[in-house]
């Protein structure tokens, strides 16, 4: 069955550094991969979507890479700020209109 | 961007009672909505796919007679937890997508259910 792993449950970094989160998947060939942010007691908020034919995508301080050979996506937050502290979820969707399958998430803490 | 709302935000009920949670797409029509459940420190787990005008599709292990889903219109899906038990206490989140806009899913803010 499809499996998604986000390697770290928690990541602690200092303000200004780059945070790098990893998402690996197996038994799956997704058409695209998405990253969401979830704050405690709230629903996930969409951040970025990267398609299988895209290697990299950027949005402001966020960067996502997608390596379909390694079956891995990396999510980077540059110049991190305490406000970036949250849980970041990786999600896969096989085709448009289907539900998302989520990783467990990585909780990022940025200290000032 | 697309907005999805949920009501109520939190609910506390007695064991054995039923609770209804509403999910609305506010500025787009959603033929399909999804219901997820999230336990503390766990990932979101898909419970069912709600289809407007037809029966919901439930994931393996989710009791359809316990978690009743009604997708009455293109902007409203409801999840009713029947005969709730303490183990049903969880964070319930719905999502919907607008294929005309993008391939992303937009999530509601979630409903915290506590069954005493």
Short mmCIF file of C-alpha atoms in Angstrom, two decimals:
data_model
loop_
_atom_site.label_atom_id
_atom_site.label_comp_id
_atom_site.label_asym_id
_atom_site.label_seq_id
_atom_site.Cartn_x
_atom_site.Cartn_y
_atom_site.Cartn_z
CA UNK A 1 0.00 0.00 0.00
CA UNK A 2 0.98 3.63 -0.38
CA UNK A 3 3.25 4.93 2.33
CA UNK A 4 4.44 8.42 3.11
CA UNK A 5 7.17 9.15 5.61
CA UNK A 6 8.29 12.44 7.00
CA UNK A 7 11.57 11.54 8.58
CA UNK A 8 11.62 13.89 11.51
CA UNK A 9 8.84 14.32 13.99
CA UNK A 10 10.41 17.52 15.22
CA UNK A 11 12.97 19.97 13.96
CA UNK A 12 14.43 22.80 16.03
CA UNK A 13 16.41 25.58 14.39
CA UNK A 14 17.51 29.11 15.10
CA UNK A 15 15.95 32.14 13.54
CA UNK A 16 17.54 33.08 10.25
CA UNK A 17 18.65 29.56 9.37
CA UNK A 18 17.20 27.42 6.60
CA UNK A 19 14.85 24.64 7.66
CA UNK A 20 14.82 21.54 5.46
CA UNK A 21 12.05 18.97 5.82
CA UNK A 22 11.97 15.62 4.06
CA UNK A 23 9.12 13.60 2.65
CA UNK A 24 9.62 10.11 1.22
CA UNK A 25 7.01 7.88 -0.35
CA UNK A 26 6.82 4.29 -1.52
CA UNK A 27 4.53 2.12 -3.62
CA UNK A 28 3.22 5.16 -5.38
CA UNK A 29 3.73 7.36 -8.44
CA UNK A 30 1.91 10.57 -7.65
CA UNK A 31 0.98 13.08 -10.31
CA UNK A 32 1.84 15.78 -7.79
CA UNK A 33 2.86 16.36 -4.23
CA UNK A 34 1.71 19.06 -1.87
CA UNK A 35 2.92 20.71 1.30
CA UNK A 36 0.62 22.08 3.96
CA UNK A 37 1.09 23.98 7.19
CA UNK A 38 -1.00 23.10 10.24
CA UNK A 39 -1.15 25.13 13.41
CA UNK A 40 -2.41 23.52 16.65
CA UNK A 41 -6.17 23.03 16.63
CA UNK A 42 -6.53 24.27 13.07
CA UNK A 43 -7.05 22.69 9.67
CA UNK A 44 -4.16 22.42 7.21
CA UNK A 45 -3.36 25.40 5.01
CA UNK A 46 -2.07 24.83 1.50
CA UNK A 47 1.46 26.07 0.79
CA UNK A 48 2.84 24.60 -2.42
CA UNK A 49 2.05 22.02 -5.06
CA UNK A 50 4.73 20.51 -7.27
CA UNK A 51 3.97 18.28 -10.24
CA UNK A 52 5.86 15.16 -11.31
CA UNK A 53 7.42 16.98 -14.26
CA UNK A 54 8.70 19.84 -12.11
CA UNK A 55 11.95 19.57 -10.24
CA UNK A 56 11.65 22.69 -8.12
CA UNK A 57 9.10 25.28 -7.16
CA UNK A 58 9.47 28.47 -5.14
CA UNK A 59 7.14 30.81 -3.31
CA UNK A 60 8.66 33.68 -1.36
CA UNK A 61 10.89 32.03 1.29
CA UNK A 62 9.63 28.54 0.49
CA UNK A 63 11.20 26.08 -1.91
CA UNK A 64 10.08 22.57 -2.76
CA UNK A 65 11.92 19.96 -4.77
CA UNK A 66 10.52 16.74 -6.17
CA UNK A 67 12.70 13.81 -7.17
CA UNK A 68 10.53 11.07 -8.66
CA UNK A 69 13.52 8.75 -8.98
CA UNK A 70 14.36 8.96 -5.30
CA UNK A 71 10.64 9.23 -4.47
CA UNK A 72 11.42 12.19 -2.28
CA UNK A 73 10.45 15.81 -1.78
CA UNK A 74 12.40 18.38 0.18
CA UNK A 75 10.74 21.46 1.66
CA UNK A 76 12.93 24.42 2.53
CA UNK A 77 12.15 27.55 4.49
CA UNK A 78 14.91 30.12 4.14
CA UNK A 79 15.57 32.91 6.62
CA UNK A 80 13.28 31.16 9.07
CA UNK A 81 11.30 33.17 11.62
CA UNK A 82 9.60 32.20 14.89
CA UNK A 83 6.27 32.69 13.08
CA UNK A 84 7.21 29.75 10.85
CA UNK A 85 6.88 27.43 13.86
CA UNK A 86 4.15 24.93 12.98
CA UNK A 87 3.62 21.38 11.77
CA UNK A 88 4.31 20.88 8.08
CA UNK A 89 2.53 18.08 6.27
CA UNK A 90 3.45 16.39 3.05
CA UNK A 91 0.53 15.04 1.03
CA UNK A 92 0.13 13.02 -2.14
CA UNK A 93 -2.73 13.03 -4.58
CA UNK A 94 -2.86 10.59 -7.47
CA UNK A 95 -5.15 12.48 -9.73
CA UNK A 96 -7.44 15.46 -9.64
CA UNK A 97 -10.44 15.01 -7.43
CA UNK A 98 -9.06 12.29 -5.22
CA UNK A 99 -8.42 12.61 -1.54
CA UNK A 100 -5.03 13.44 -0.12
CA UNK A 101 -2.85 10.98 1.73
CA UNK A 102 -0.84 12.71 4.44
CA UNK A 103 2.44 12.09 6.14
CA UNK A 104 2.55 12.40 9.93
CA UNK A 105 4.10 15.81 9.70
CA UNK A 106 7.21 17.48 11.02
CA UNK A 107 6.83 20.01 13.81
CA UNK A 108 9.19 22.89 13.24
CA UNK A 109 10.25 25.16 16.08
CA UNK A 110 12.17 28.31 15.25
CA UNK A 111 13.79 30.00 18.22
CA UNK A 112 14.82 33.62 18.29
CA UNK B 1 -8.69 31.74 -2.59
CA UNK B 2 -11.36 29.17 -1.91
CA UNK B 3 -12.81 29.08 1.60
CA UNK B 4 -14.24 26.12 3.45
CA UNK B 5 -16.04 26.52 6.74
CA UNK B 6 -17.03 24.03 9.42
CA UNK B 7 -19.59 24.22 12.14
CA UNK B 8 -19.36 23.82 15.05
CA UNK B 9 -15.73 24.53 15.91
CA UNK B 10 -15.96 22.35 18.96
CA UNK B 11 -18.59 20.22 20.58
CA UNK B 12 -18.87 18.24 23.79
CA UNK B 13 -21.51 15.56 24.02
CA UNK B 14 -22.58 12.69 26.19
CA UNK B 15 -21.85 9.12 25.24
CA UNK B 16 -24.68 7.62 23.19
CA UNK B 17 -25.82 10.88 21.59
CA UNK B 18 -25.41 11.94 17.96
CA UNK B 19 -23.48 14.92 16.71
CA UNK B 20 -23.75 16.61 13.33
CA UNK B 21 -20.84 18.52 11.78
CA UNK B 22 -21.34 20.75 8.77
CA UNK B 23 -18.84 21.52 6.05
CA UNK B 24 -19.51 24.33 3.60
CA UNK B 25 -17.65 25.61 0.57
CA UNK B 26 -18.28 29.34 0.73
CA UNK B 27 -17.29 30.66 -2.64
CA UNK B 28 -17.19 27.68 -4.95
CA UNK B 29 -19.13 24.56 -5.72
CA UNK B 30 -17.76 21.24 -4.62
CA UNK B 31 -19.11 18.05 -6.13
CA UNK B 32 -16.72 16.15 -3.90
CA UNK B 33 -15.76 16.79 -0.31
CA UNK B 34 -13.54 14.73 1.94
CA UNK B 35 -13.78 13.99 5.65
CA UNK B 36 -10.67 13.36 7.70
CA UNK B 37 -10.06 12.52 11.32
CA UNK B 38 -6.95 13.44 13.26
CA UNK B 39 -5.95 12.08 16.66
CA UNK B 40 -3.36 13.93 18.77
CA UNK B 41 0.12 13.87 17.26
CA UNK B 42 -1.15 11.75 14.38
CA UNK B 43 -1.63 12.45 10.71
CA UNK B 44 -4.93 13.22 9.05
CA UNK B 45 -6.66 9.99 8.14
CA UNK B 46 -9.23 9.94 5.37
CA UNK B 47 -12.59 8.66 6.56
CA UNK B 48 -14.79 9.06 3.53
CA UNK B 49 -15.35 10.79 0.25
CA UNK B 50 -18.61 12.68 0.08
CA UNK B 51 -20.22 12.90 -3.34
CA UNK B 52 -23.02 15.34 -4.11
CA UNK B 53 -26.16 13.50 -5.03
CA UNK B 54 -24.85 10.02 -4.33
CA UNK B 55 -23.67 7.82 -1.53
CA UNK B 56 -20.42 8.50 0.22
CA UNK B 57 -17.44 6.22 -0.25
CA UNK B 58 -15.94 5.05 3.04
CA UNK B 59 -12.39 4.02 3.72
CA UNK B 60 -11.67 0.57 5.03
CA UNK B 61 -12.37 0.30 8.72
CA UNK B 62 -14.76 3.26 8.87
CA UNK B 63 -18.30 2.25 9.83
CA UNK B 64 -20.75 3.82 7.42
CA UNK B 65 -23.66 3.31 9.79
CA UNK B 66 -21.85 5.16 12.53
CA UNK B 67 -20.50 8.03 10.47
CA UNK B 68 -23.38 9.17 8.31
CA UNK B 69 -22.49 11.50 5.46
CA UNK B 70 -24.94 13.57 3.49
CA UNK B 71 -23.86 15.77 0.60
CA UNK B 72 -27.12 17.63 0.16
CA UNK B 73 -25.92 20.35 -2.18
CA UNK B 74 -22.86 21.50 -4.07
CA UNK B 75 -21.80 23.62 -1.10
CA UNK B 76 -22.75 21.51 1.91
CA UNK B 77 -21.71 18.15 3.31
CA UNK B 78 -22.62 16.92 6.77
CA UNK B 79 -21.02 14.25 8.94
CA UNK B 80 -23.15 12.80 11.70
CA UNK B 81 -21.44 10.76 14.39
CA UNK B 82 -24.16 8.48 15.69
CA UNK B 83 -24.20 6.93 19.16
CA UNK B 84 -20.93 8.64 19.95
CA UNK B 85 -18.46 7.00 22.31
CA UNK B 86 -15.40 8.46 24.04
CA UNK B 87 -13.14 6.77 21.47
CA UNK B 88 -14.82 8.91 18.79
CA UNK B 89 -13.31 11.99 20.41
CA UNK B 90 -11.07 13.49 17.78
CA UNK B 91 -10.48 16.42 15.46
CA UNK B 92 -12.67 16.14 12.37
CA UNK B 93 -11.64 18.11 9.27
CA UNK B 94 -13.31 18.41 5.91
CA UNK B 95 -11.81 19.51 2.64
CA UNK B 96 -13.00 20.39 -0.82
CA UNK B 97 -11.39 21.25 -4.08
CA UNK B 98 -12.41 23.50 -6.90
CA UNK B 99 -11.13 21.84 -10.10
CA UNK B 100 -11.76 25.09 -11.98
CA UNK B 101 -9.23 26.83 -9.75
CA UNK B 102 -6.49 24.31 -9.12
CA UNK B 103 -5.62 20.80 -8.01
CA UNK B 104 -5.28 21.79 -4.39
CA UNK B 105 -7.61 20.95 -1.57
CA UNK B 106 -8.95 23.60 0.77
CA UNK B 107 -9.49 22.57 4.34
CA UNK B 108 -12.02 23.67 6.88
CA UNK B 109 -10.81 24.84 10.28
CA UNK B 110 -11.78 21.55 11.91
CA UNK B 111 -14.23 20.47 14.58
CA UNK B 112 -13.01 19.25 17.95
CA UNK B 113 -15.38 16.55 19.23
CA UNK B 114 -15.18 15.43 22.85
CA UNK B 115 -17.45 12.61 23.96
CA UNK B 116 -17.85 12.27 27.70
#
